[in-house]
mmCIF file of C-alpha atoms in Angstrom:
data_model
loop_
_atom_site.group_PDB
_atom_site.id
_atom_site.type_symbol
_atom_site.label_atom_id
_atom_site.label_comp_id
_atom_site.label_asym_id
_atom_site.label_seq_id
_atom_site.Cartn_x
_atom_site.Cartn_y
_atom_site.Cartn_z
ATOM 1 C CA MET A 1 36.676 -7.631 -148.756
ATOM 2 C CA THR A 2 35.071 -5.538 -151.454
ATOM 3 C CA THR A 3 31.607 -4.301 -152.222
ATOM 4 C CA ALA A 4 30.304 -3.313 -155.627
ATOM 5 C CA SER A 5 27.291 -1.380 -156.761
ATOM 6 C CA SER A 6 26.364 -0.408 -160.300
ATOM 7 C CA SER A 7 23.665 -0.018 -162.872
ATOM 8 C CA PRO A 8 24.894 -2.642 -165.378
ATOM 9 C CA PRO A 9 25.291 -3.438 -168.130
ATOM 10 C CA PHE A 10 27.659 -0.628 -169.037
ATOM 11 C CA GLN A 11 27.413 0.772 -172.542
ATOM 12 C CA PHE A 12 30.302 2.327 -174.459
ATOM 13 C CA PRO A 13 28.562 4.251 -177.255
ATOM 14 C CA ASP A 14 31.484 6.603 -177.888
ATOM 15 C CA LEU A 15 34.069 3.894 -178.396
ATOM 16 C CA MET A 16 35.739 4.635 -181.714
ATOM 17 C CA ALA A 17 35.711 2.078 -184.508
ATOM 18 C CA SER A 18 39.519 2.198 -184.634
ATOM 19 C CA ASP A 19 41.208 2.885 -181.302
ATOM 20 C CA SER A 20 44.648 3.097 -182.905
ATOM 21 C CA GLU A 21 43.854 6.329 -184.741
ATOM 22 C CA PRO A 22 43.347 9.728 -183.093
ATOM 23 C CA ASP A 23 39.810 10.999 -183.132
ATOM 24 C CA ASP A 24 38.517 14.363 -181.965
ATOM 25 C CA SER A 25 34.826 13.534 -182.243
ATOM 26 C CA TYR A 26 34.325 12.992 -178.511
ATOM 27 C CA SER A 27 31.466 15.223 -177.385
ATOM 28 C CA PRO A 28 31.369 15.800 -173.611
ATOM 29 C CA SER A 29 28.078 16.362 -171.895
ATOM 30 C CA GLN A 30 28.772 20.003 -171.113
ATOM 31 C CA ASN A 31 31.255 22.754 -171.885
ATOM 32 C CA PRO A 32 34.587 22.795 -170.032
ATOM 33 C CA THR A 33 34.225 24.276 -166.579
ATOM 34 C CA PRO A 34 36.351 27.409 -166.253
ATOM 35 C CA THR A 35 39.078 27.360 -163.636
ATOM 36 C CA GLY A 36 39.023 30.007 -160.926
ATOM 37 C CA PRO A 37 41.805 32.478 -160.216
ATOM 38 C CA ASN A 38 43.928 29.830 -158.478
ATOM 39 C CA PRO A 39 45.391 27.285 -160.921
ATOM 40 C CA ALA A 40 44.731 23.631 -160.255
ATOM 41 C CA GLN A 41 47.387 21.450 -158.652
ATOM 42 C CA LEU A 42 48.275 18.215 -160.425
ATOM 43 C CA LEU A 43 47.864 14.996 -158.449
ATOM 44 C CA HIS A 44 47.994 12.384 -161.213
ATOM 45 C CA LEU A 45 48.798 11.911 -164.910
ATOM 46 C CA SER A 46 48.175 8.877 -167.109
ATOM 47 C CA PHE A 47 47.927 8.058 -170.810
ATOM 48 C CA ASN A 48 44.989 6.154 -172.247
ATOM 49 C CA GLN A 49 45.521 2.709 -173.773
ATOM 50 C CA ASP A 50 46.609 3.878 -177.254
ATOM 51 C CA HIS A 51 48.593 6.893 -175.949
ATOM 52 C CA GLY A 52 46.510 9.255 -178.073
ATOM 53 C CA CYS A 53 45.023 10.999 -175.015
ATOM 54 C CA PHE A 54 45.950 11.547 -171.414
ATOM 55 C CA SER A 55 44.091 12.347 -168.213
ATOM 56 C CA ALA A 56 45.026 14.585 -165.317
ATOM 57 C CA GLY A 57 43.715 14.375 -161.775
ATOM 58 C CA THR A 58 43.814 17.696 -159.896
ATOM 59 C CA ASP A 59 42.835 19.126 -156.528
ATOM 60 C CA LEU A 60 39.678 20.430 -158.244
ATOM 61 C CA GLY A 61 38.628 17.477 -160.422
ATOM 62 C CA PHE A 62 39.967 15.957 -163.644
ATOM 63 C CA ARG A 63 40.811 16.945 -167.216
ATOM 64 C CA ILE A 64 41.155 15.050 -170.499
ATOM 65 C CA TYR A 65 43.612 16.058 -173.229
ATOM 66 C CA ASN A 66 44.421 15.050 -176.790
ATOM 67 C CA CYS A 67 48.119 14.471 -177.541
ATOM 68 C CA ASP A 68 48.412 15.269 -181.249
ATOM 69 C CA PRO A 69 47.416 17.930 -181.797
ATOM 70 C CA PHE A 70 47.722 18.943 -178.165
ATOM 71 C CA ARG A 71 44.519 20.402 -176.770
ATOM 72 C CA GLU A 72 42.277 20.108 -173.756
ATOM 73 C CA ILE A 73 39.187 18.115 -174.720
ATOM 74 C CA PHE A 74 37.189 18.749 -171.559
ATOM 75 C CA ARG A 75 37.426 19.120 -167.811
ATOM 76 C CA ARG A 76 35.277 18.493 -164.765
ATOM 77 C CA ASP A 77 36.040 20.883 -161.901
ATOM 78 C CA PHE A 78 34.140 19.973 -158.728
ATOM 79 C CA GLY A 79 35.415 22.754 -156.494
ATOM 80 C CA PRO A 80 37.684 22.939 -153.455
ATOM 81 C CA ARG A 81 36.607 19.533 -152.110
ATOM 82 C CA GLY A 82 36.795 17.791 -155.468
ATOM 83 C CA ALA A 83 40.331 16.365 -155.574
ATOM 84 C CA VAL A 84 40.894 13.355 -157.856
ATOM 85 C CA GLY A 85 43.990 11.297 -157.090
ATOM 86 C CA LEU A 86 43.623 8.733 -159.897
ATOM 87 C CA VAL A 87 41.752 8.939 -163.202
ATOM 88 C CA GLN A 88 41.870 6.311 -165.950
ATOM 89 C CA MET A 89 40.377 6.502 -169.433
ATOM 90 C CA LEU A 90 38.979 3.576 -171.414
ATOM 91 C CA PHE A 91 40.410 4.398 -174.838
ATOM 92 C CA ARG A 92 38.252 7.396 -175.914
ATOM 93 C CA CYS A 93 34.833 6.431 -174.636
ATOM 94 C CA ASN A 94 32.629 8.204 -172.123
ATOM 95 C CA ILE A 95 33.449 5.806 -169.266
ATOM 96 C CA LEU A 96 36.298 6.647 -166.866
ATOM 97 C CA THR A 97 37.331 5.477 -163.413
ATOM 98 C CA ILE A 98 38.210 8.011 -160.729
ATOM 99 C CA VAL A 99 39.586 7.696 -157.202
ATOM 100 C CA GLY A 100 39.609 10.512 -154.681
ATOM 101 C CA GLY A 101 42.956 11.869 -153.521
ATOM 102 C CA GLY A 102 44.766 14.825 -152.061
ATOM 103 C CA PRO A 103 43.814 16.651 -148.838
ATOM 104 C CA ASP A 104 40.153 17.146 -149.860
ATOM 105 C CA PRO A 105 39.171 14.121 -151.962
ATOM 106 C CA LEU A 106 36.014 14.112 -154.079
ATOM 107 C CA TYR A 107 35.404 10.481 -153.086
ATOM 108 C CA SER A 108 36.972 8.181 -150.539
ATOM 109 C CA PRO A 109 40.459 6.970 -151.580
ATOM 110 C CA ASN A 110 39.152 3.494 -150.724
ATOM 111 C CA LYS A 111 36.655 3.587 -153.606
ATOM 112 C CA VAL A 112 36.866 3.255 -157.380
ATOM 113 C CA MET A 113 34.085 5.298 -158.941
ATOM 114 C CA ILE A 114 32.931 4.522 -162.488
ATOM 115 C CA TRP A 115 32.102 7.829 -164.144
ATOM 116 C CA ASP A 116 29.866 8.161 -167.207
ATOM 117 C CA ASP A 117 30.556 11.558 -168.709
ATOM 118 C CA HIS A 118 27.432 11.409 -170.859
ATOM 119 C CA GLN A 119 25.401 11.449 -167.668
ATOM 120 C CA SER A 120 27.938 13.512 -165.673
ATOM 121 C CA ARG A 121 27.624 11.136 -162.758
ATOM 122 C CA CYS A 122 28.965 7.945 -161.272
ATOM 123 C CA ILE A 123 27.150 4.805 -162.399
ATOM 124 C CA GLY A 124 29.011 2.278 -160.273
ATOM 125 C CA GLU A 125 31.518 1.924 -157.472
ATOM 126 C CA LEU A 126 33.901 -0.583 -155.939
ATOM 127 C CA SER A 127 34.672 -0.193 -152.229
ATOM 128 C CA PHE A 128 37.679 -1.562 -150.348
ATOM 129 C CA ARG A 129 39.040 -1.638 -146.815
ATOM 130 C CA SER A 130 42.255 0.128 -147.749
ATOM 131 C CA GLU A 131 43.424 2.849 -150.105
ATOM 132 C CA VAL A 132 43.347 2.186 -153.842
ATOM 133 C CA LYS A 133 46.867 2.479 -155.282
ATOM 134 C CA GLY A 134 46.109 1.950 -158.961
ATOM 135 C CA VAL A 135 43.459 1.100 -161.563
ATOM 136 C CA ARG A 136 43.929 -0.475 -165.009
ATOM 137 C CA LEU A 137 41.235 -0.897 -167.661
ATOM 138 C CA ARG A 138 40.434 -3.120 -170.608
ATOM 139 C CA ARG A 139 37.151 -3.180 -172.478
ATOM 140 C CA ASP A 140 36.195 -6.294 -170.539
ATOM 141 C CA ARG A 141 38.060 -5.888 -167.236
ATOM 142 C CA ILE A 142 38.668 -3.483 -164.346
ATOM 143 C CA VAL A 143 41.837 -4.167 -162.368
ATOM 144 C CA VAL A 144 42.134 -2.534 -158.936
ATOM 145 C CA VAL A 145 45.466 -2.445 -157.101
ATOM 146 C CA LEU A 146 45.731 -2.210 -153.310
ATOM 147 C CA VAL A 147 48.980 -2.156 -151.381
ATOM 148 C CA GLN A 148 49.194 -5.971 -151.107
ATOM 149 C CA LYS A 149 46.311 -7.264 -153.198
ATOM 150 C CA ILE A 150 44.921 -6.977 -156.726
ATOM 151 C CA PHE A 151 41.287 -7.523 -157.724
ATOM 152 C CA VAL A 152 40.155 -8.300 -161.274
ATOM 153 C CA TYR A 153 36.512 -7.591 -162.187
ATOM 154 C CA ASN A 154 34.324 -8.157 -165.188
ATOM 155 C CA PHE A 155 33.587 -4.670 -166.544
ATOM 156 C CA ALA A 156 29.958 -5.277 -167.575
ATOM 157 C CA ASP A 157 28.572 -6.359 -164.184
ATOM 158 C CA LEU A 158 31.474 -5.753 -161.735
ATOM 159 C CA LYS A 159 31.651 -9.442 -160.889
ATOM 160 C CA LEU A 160 34.872 -10.338 -159.072
ATOM 161 C CA LEU A 161 36.863 -12.782 -161.212
ATOM 162 C CA HIS A 162 40.271 -13.057 -159.553
ATOM 163 C CA GLN A 163 42.235 -12.007 -156.454
ATOM 164 C CA ILE A 164 46.032 -11.838 -156.374
ATOM 165 C CA GLU A 165 48.258 -11.315 -153.344
ATOM 166 C CA THR A 166 51.465 -9.331 -153.889
ATOM 167 C CA ILE A 167 54.454 -8.076 -151.981
ATOM 168 C CA ALA A 168 54.004 -4.547 -150.594
ATOM 169 C CA ASN A 169 53.188 -2.437 -153.643
ATOM 170 C CA PRO A 170 52.811 1.218 -152.556
ATOM 171 C CA LYS A 171 53.230 2.490 -156.131
ATOM 172 C CA GLY A 172 50.303 0.400 -157.365
ATOM 173 C CA LEU A 173 52.433 -1.306 -160.017
ATOM 174 C CA CYS A 174 50.324 -3.380 -162.401
ATOM 175 C CA GLU A 175 49.803 -3.550 -166.170
ATOM 176 C CA VAL A 176 47.303 -5.314 -168.401
ATOM 177 C CA SER A 177 47.346 -5.911 -172.156
ATOM 178 C CA HIS A 178 44.586 -4.259 -174.152
ATOM 179 C CA LEU A 179 44.853 -5.886 -177.594
ATOM 180 C CA GLY A 180 43.229 -9.220 -178.317
ATOM 181 C CA THR A 181 40.476 -11.092 -176.563
ATOM 182 C CA GLN A 182 42.654 -12.744 -173.891
ATOM 183 C CA ALA A 183 44.128 -10.555 -171.180
ATOM 184 C CA VAL A 184 47.696 -10.700 -169.929
ATOM 185 C CA LEU A 185 48.259 -9.130 -166.512
ATOM 186 C CA VAL A 186 51.608 -8.438 -164.855
ATOM 187 C CA CYS A 187 52.116 -7.439 -161.236
ATOM 188 C CA PRO A 188 54.659 -7.853 -158.441
ATOM 189 C CA GLY A 189 54.984 -11.360 -157.020
ATOM 190 C CA LEU A 190 55.460 -12.266 -153.375
ATOM 191 C CA GLN A 191 59.244 -11.832 -153.429
ATOM 192 C CA LYS A 192 61.435 -8.774 -153.919
ATOM 193 C CA GLY A 193 62.196 -8.272 -157.608
ATOM 194 C CA GLN A 194 59.711 -10.922 -158.730
ATOM 195 C CA ILE A 195 57.095 -10.425 -161.470
ATOM 196 C CA ARG A 196 53.903 -12.449 -161.699
ATOM 197 C CA VAL A 197 52.397 -12.908 -165.170
ATOM 198 C CA GLU A 198 48.792 -14.055 -165.550
ATOM 199 C CA HIS A 199 47.817 -15.442 -168.964
ATOM 200 C CA TYR A 200 44.043 -15.539 -168.661
ATOM 201 C CA GLY A 201 43.526 -17.100 -172.094
ATOM 202 C CA SER A 202 45.591 -20.204 -171.332
ATOM 203 C CA LYS A 203 44.930 -19.981 -167.572
ATOM 204 C CA ARG A 204 48.656 -20.078 -166.849
ATOM 205 C CA THR A 205 50.672 -18.194 -164.238
ATOM 206 C CA LYS A 206 54.361 -17.435 -164.813
ATOM 207 C CA PHE A 207 56.848 -16.053 -162.270
ATOM 208 C CA ILE A 208 59.915 -14.118 -163.407
ATOM 209 C CA MET A 209 62.803 -13.170 -161.108
ATOM 210 C CA ALA A 210 63.469 -9.916 -162.908
ATOM 211 C CA HIS A 211 65.801 -8.168 -160.444
ATOM 212 C CA ASP A 212 67.632 -8.648 -157.156
ATOM 213 C CA SER A 213 66.337 -5.329 -155.792
ATOM 214 C CA ARG A 214 62.766 -4.138 -155.476
ATOM 215 C CA LEU A 215 60.751 -3.338 -158.593
ATOM 216 C CA ALA A 216 60.498 0.348 -159.475
ATOM 217 C CA CYS A 217 58.599 0.239 -162.761
ATOM 218 C CA PHE A 218 57.484 -2.099 -165.554
ATOM 219 C CA ALA A 219 55.559 -1.931 -168.817
ATOM 220 C CA LEU A 220 53.770 -4.330 -171.162
ATOM 221 C CA SER A 221 53.713 -4.211 -174.937
ATOM 222 C CA GLN A 222 50.228 -3.688 -176.350
ATOM 223 C CA ASP A 223 49.801 -7.381 -177.152
ATOM 224 C CA GLY A 224 51.155 -8.468 -173.758
ATOM 225 C CA ARG A 225 54.019 -10.489 -175.214
ATOM 226 C CA LEU A 226 56.888 -8.274 -174.053
ATOM 227 C CA LEU A 227 57.610 -7.021 -170.545
ATOM 228 C CA ALA A 228 60.143 -4.292 -169.674
ATOM 229 C CA THR A 229 61.264 -3.980 -166.049
ATOM 230 C CA ALA A 230 63.421 -1.677 -163.926
ATOM 231 C CA SER A 231 64.567 -2.052 -160.324
ATOM 232 C CA SER A 232 65.151 0.511 -157.607
ATOM 233 C CA LYS A 233 68.772 0.809 -158.777
ATOM 234 C CA GLY A 234 67.551 2.206 -162.106
ATOM 235 C CA THR A 235 70.680 1.399 -164.091
ATOM 236 C CA LEU A 236 69.496 -1.558 -166.189
ATOM 237 C CA ILE A 237 66.235 -2.182 -168.053
ATOM 238 C CA ARG A 238 65.387 -5.790 -168.871
ATOM 239 C CA VAL A 239 62.998 -7.044 -171.539
ATOM 240 C CA PHE A 240 61.354 -10.443 -171.065
ATOM 241 C CA ASN A 241 59.175 -12.794 -173.051
ATOM 242 C CA THR A 242 55.976 -13.100 -171.005
ATOM 243 C CA LEU A 243 55.159 -16.471 -172.566
ATOM 244 C CA ASP A 244 58.113 -18.327 -171.067
ATOM 245 C CA GLY A 245 59.784 -15.740 -168.846
ATOM 246 C CA SER A 246 63.045 -15.693 -170.804
ATOM 247 C CA LEU A 247 65.291 -12.624 -170.804
ATOM 248 C CA LEU A 248 65.414 -11.248 -174.347
ATOM 249 C CA GLN A 249 67.433 -8.049 -173.986
ATOM 250 C CA GLU A 250 69.135 -5.897 -171.374
ATOM 251 C CA VAL A 251 69.871 -2.204 -171.871
ATOM 252 C CA ARG A 252 71.615 0.367 -169.698
ATOM 253 C CA ARG A 253 70.124 3.717 -168.747
ATOM 254 C CA GLY A 254 73.293 4.880 -166.972
ATOM 255 C CA ALA A 255 75.943 4.031 -164.409
ATOM 256 C CA ASP A 256 74.570 5.855 -161.356
ATOM 257 C CA ARG A 257 71.395 5.036 -159.453
ATOM 258 C CA ALA A 258 68.139 6.621 -160.592
ATOM 259 C CA GLU A 259 64.449 6.307 -159.856
ATOM 260 C CA ILE A 260 62.729 5.072 -163.013
ATOM 261 C CA HIS A 261 59.367 6.807 -163.340
ATOM 262 C CA SER A 262 58.059 5.440 -166.619
ATOM 263 C CA LEU A 263 58.640 2.769 -169.284
ATOM 264 C CA ALA A 264 56.769 2.586 -172.598
ATOM 265 C CA PHE A 265 56.864 0.381 -175.699
ATOM 266 C CA SER A 266 56.174 1.782 -179.134
ATOM 267 C CA SER A 267 53.081 0.359 -180.843
ATOM 268 C CA ASN A 268 55.211 -2.021 -182.936
ATOM 269 C CA SER A 269 57.520 -2.873 -179.988
ATOM 270 C CA GLN A 270 60.564 -1.672 -181.934
ATOM 271 C CA TRP A 271 61.403 1.047 -179.413
ATOM 272 C CA LEU A 272 61.377 1.444 -175.637
ATOM 273 C CA ALA A 273 61.225 4.828 -173.892
ATOM 274 C CA VAL A 274 62.438 5.380 -170.320
ATOM 275 C CA SER A 275 62.142 8.385 -167.997
ATOM 276 C CA SER A 276 63.814 8.863 -164.612
ATOM 277 C CA ASP A 277 64.471 11.449 -161.917
ATOM 278 C CA LYS A 278 67.708 12.328 -163.722
ATOM 279 C CA GLY A 279 65.610 14.427 -166.097
ATOM 280 C CA THR A 280 66.516 12.442 -169.220
ATOM 281 C CA VAL A 281 64.216 10.488 -171.532
ATOM 282 C CA HIS A 282 66.039 7.616 -173.249
ATOM 283 C CA VAL A 283 64.897 5.694 -176.331
ATOM 284 C CA PHE A 284 66.278 2.185 -176.882
ATOM 285 C CA ASN A 285 66.145 0.058 -180.003
ATOM 286 C CA LEU A 286 64.630 -3.363 -179.291
ATOM 287 C CA LYS A 287 65.897 -6.386 -181.201
ATOM 288 C CA VAL A 288 62.840 -8.536 -180.599
ATOM 289 C CA ASP A 289 59.882 -9.090 -182.915
ATOM 290 C CA SER A 290 57.007 -9.640 -180.478
ATOM 291 C CA GLY A 291 54.922 -11.184 -183.253
ATOM 292 C CA SER A 292 57.442 -14.010 -183.620
ATOM 293 C CA LEU A 293 57.322 -14.955 -179.943
ATOM 294 C CA GLY A 294 55.624 -18.279 -179.434
ATOM 295 C CA ASN A 295 56.296 -21.849 -178.505
ATOM 296 C CA GLU A 296 59.305 -22.193 -180.806
ATOM 297 C CA ARG A 297 60.868 -18.986 -179.526
ATOM 298 C CA SER A 298 60.097 -19.866 -175.940
ATOM 299 C CA ARG A 299 62.092 -23.096 -176.290
ATOM 300 C CA SER A 300 65.125 -21.291 -177.665
ATOM 301 C CA PRO A 301 67.845 -20.137 -175.250
ATOM 302 C CA SER A 302 67.396 -16.657 -173.821
ATOM 303 C CA THR A 303 71.100 -15.871 -173.794
ATOM 304 C CA SER A 304 71.585 -15.156 -177.496
ATOM 305 C CA PRO A 305 73.667 -11.972 -177.917
ATOM 306 C CA PRO A 306 71.961 -8.777 -179.053
ATOM 307 C CA ASN A 307 72.836 -7.011 -182.277
ATOM 308 C CA PRO A 308 76.562 -6.081 -182.042
ATOM 309 C CA SER A 309 75.972 -2.680 -183.675
ATOM 310 C CA ALA A 310 74.150 -1.444 -180.583
ATOM 311 C CA ILE A 311 76.901 -2.486 -178.147
ATOM 312 C CA SER A 312 79.929 -0.564 -176.977
ATOM 313 C CA SER A 313 82.990 -0.911 -179.195
ATOM 314 C CA LEU A 314 84.816 -2.252 -176.136
ATOM 315 C CA SER A 315 82.645 -5.353 -176.027
ATOM 316 C CA PHE A 316 85.526 -7.468 -177.320
ATOM 317 C CA MET A 317 87.067 -7.036 -173.853
ATOM 318 C CA LYS A 318 83.934 -8.272 -172.131
ATOM 319 C CA GLY A 319 85.825 -10.847 -170.131
ATOM 320 C CA VAL A 320 88.361 -8.308 -168.881
ATOM 321 C CA LEU A 321 86.518 -5.009 -168.360
ATOM 322 C CA PRO A 322 83.476 -4.537 -166.128
ATOM 323 C CA ARG A 323 80.054 -5.313 -167.558
ATOM 324 C CA TYR A 324 79.422 -1.570 -167.876
ATOM 325 C CA PHE A 325 81.658 -1.318 -170.956
ATOM 326 C CA SER A 326 79.790 -3.973 -172.934
ATOM 327 C CA SER A 327 76.376 -2.502 -172.177
ATOM 328 C CA GLU A 328 73.733 -1.632 -174.732
ATOM 329 C CA TRP A 329 72.979 2.095 -174.579
ATOM 330 C CA SER A 330 70.120 4.282 -175.739
ATOM 331 C CA VAL A 331 69.814 5.402 -179.342
ATOM 332 C CA ALA A 332 68.422 8.844 -178.497
ATOM 333 C CA LYS A 333 67.794 11.042 -175.470
ATOM 334 C CA PHE A 334 65.946 14.188 -174.479
ATOM 335 C CA HIS A 335 66.875 16.362 -171.492
ATOM 336 C CA LEU A 336 64.222 17.653 -169.099
ATOM 337 C CA GLN A 337 64.299 19.178 -165.640
ATOM 338 C CA GLU A 338 66.105 16.945 -163.160
ATOM 339 C CA GLY A 339 64.208 15.830 -160.071
ATOM 340 C CA LEU A 340 60.727 16.096 -161.591
ATOM 341 C CA GLU A 341 58.523 13.090 -162.326
ATOM 342 C CA TYR A 342 57.731 12.542 -166.013
ATOM 343 C CA ILE A 343 55.754 9.816 -167.743
ATOM 344 C CA VAL A 344 56.442 8.994 -171.393
ATOM 345 C CA ALA A 345 54.749 7.386 -174.387
ATOM 346 C CA PHE A 346 55.335 7.178 -178.118
ATOM 347 C CA GLY A 347 53.329 9.587 -180.247
ATOM 348 C CA HIS A 348 51.097 8.650 -183.159
ATOM 349 C CA GLN A 349 53.465 10.389 -185.557
ATOM 350 C CA LYS A 350 56.447 8.247 -186.477
ATOM 351 C CA ASN A 351 59.543 8.513 -184.240
ATOM 352 C CA THR A 352 57.958 10.909 -181.757
ATOM 353 C CA VAL A 353 57.830 10.745 -177.962
ATOM 354 C CA VAL A 354 55.466 12.566 -175.600
ATOM 355 C CA ALA A 355 56.596 13.421 -172.057
ATOM 356 C CA LEU A 356 54.247 14.672 -169.340
ATOM 357 C CA GLY A 357 55.624 16.295 -166.181
ATOM 358 C CA MET A 358 54.023 16.657 -162.779
ATOM 359 C CA ASP A 359 54.785 20.370 -163.063
ATOM 360 C CA GLY A 360 52.182 20.493 -165.866
ATOM 361 C CA SER A 361 54.663 20.360 -168.724
ATOM 362 C CA PHE A 362 53.833 18.688 -172.042
ATOM 363 C CA TYR A 363 56.691 17.926 -174.451
ATOM 364 C CA ARG A 364 56.549 16.316 -177.861
ATOM 365 C CA CYS A 365 59.906 15.523 -179.432
ATOM 366 C CA GLU A 366 61.276 13.591 -182.385
ATOM 367 C CA PHE A 367 64.218 11.176 -182.550
ATOM 368 C CA ASP A 368 66.376 10.110 -185.470
ATOM 369 C CA PRO A 369 66.085 6.294 -185.682
ATOM 370 C CA VAL A 370 69.301 6.001 -187.710
ATOM 371 C CA ASN A 371 71.716 8.561 -186.276
ATOM 372 C CA GLY A 372 70.197 8.881 -182.805
ATOM 373 C CA GLY A 373 71.602 11.559 -180.539
ATOM 374 C CA GLU A 374 69.669 14.404 -178.925
ATOM 375 C CA MET A 375 65.969 14.505 -179.808
ATOM 376 C CA THR A 376 64.401 17.560 -181.419
ATOM 377 C CA GLN A 377 61.714 19.380 -179.433
ATOM 378 C CA LEU A 378 58.556 19.876 -181.497
ATOM 379 C CA GLU A 379 56.110 21.243 -178.919
ATOM 380 C CA CYS A 380 56.043 22.393 -175.315
ATOM 381 C CA TYR A 381 53.001 23.507 -173.297
ATOM 382 C CA ASN A 382 51.784 24.032 -169.765
ATOM 383 C CA ILE A 383 48.705 21.798 -169.617
ATOM 384 C CA LEU A 384 47.227 23.758 -166.712
ATOM 385 C CA LYS A 385 47.681 27.039 -168.591
ATOM 386 C CA PRO A 386 47.667 26.100 -172.299
ATOM 387 C CA GLU A 387 48.291 29.700 -173.367
ATOM 388 C CA GLU A 388 51.673 29.566 -171.635
ATOM 389 C CA THR A 389 54.775 27.599 -172.584
ATOM 390 C CA PHE A 390 57.730 26.446 -170.528
#
């Protein structure tokens, strides 16, 4: 059961004409609030829809940053009882969603608060009987994730449009496309390792048995045509066609188990970035043109071999040696601190990757798309203390 209250319709006056290009013209309603002598503690990090900005929830409030160039755009510090456990941006407009978290939450963790930064106040809320595990935004939809249920609302008036039951989902796994007029939503199904795909334009539901073990992470391409998934084993990443559920490509992160923290497609779906608790960011070359996926592609077999140039030279012994030796490996990698949680996204500059760590670290690095190998670090900052570097 949910309850909603708001002052609709919502207006997005600061939405940029082109959301694919960085823009620094956002003008918050007041100057950044200075932090006291004790630095804030990070509770949450997330990129906005075009990966040009990111938001941070802290035990004092929330902060918004620009990726390139890196800088803090503004912050809202609410004091010692102002912890924000989840904060999601809607591209670069003045509307955000926040959920209380930490030991002293600003709002109940059972509520999604819709924050208008022009007015410096909440203009709507969604209340639930259990803790909110995740929120995803489109211009026309708010998606709220509970531990075993997902609610889809119309953004303008908070009308409930759809309810989905899932297997236990403590991580709040869910993704929604943000390009085009018709939404594609992916979430866990009712079985271990199963993905549910909702195509709202065609009103079709597709189920994909992605893995034998439980789902650890997944990502959607911007147009919703490609889905990348990882299981709790963390060794293989699989890329599927969301239209027909076919497996398009399988790549290997490594041989030993790892917890996958983040997956991200590049804007053109040519590259896939992966981060894990091993402290390494991998970049894989994808052999699929998402723009060509359609009815003809969906009828073609999903077992066509990937480009041989990206496969181990021992692949000719595929029938003799273990599958490990014929695996498709990453083109480039970047080493970070092992054991920390990082989320990744592709930068707006060509062949760049941004990594955000829960220790407050911000890294921007560049990979060589031809020769691969170790990425080159371009920038490194402490987002909680921008004057310091790691």
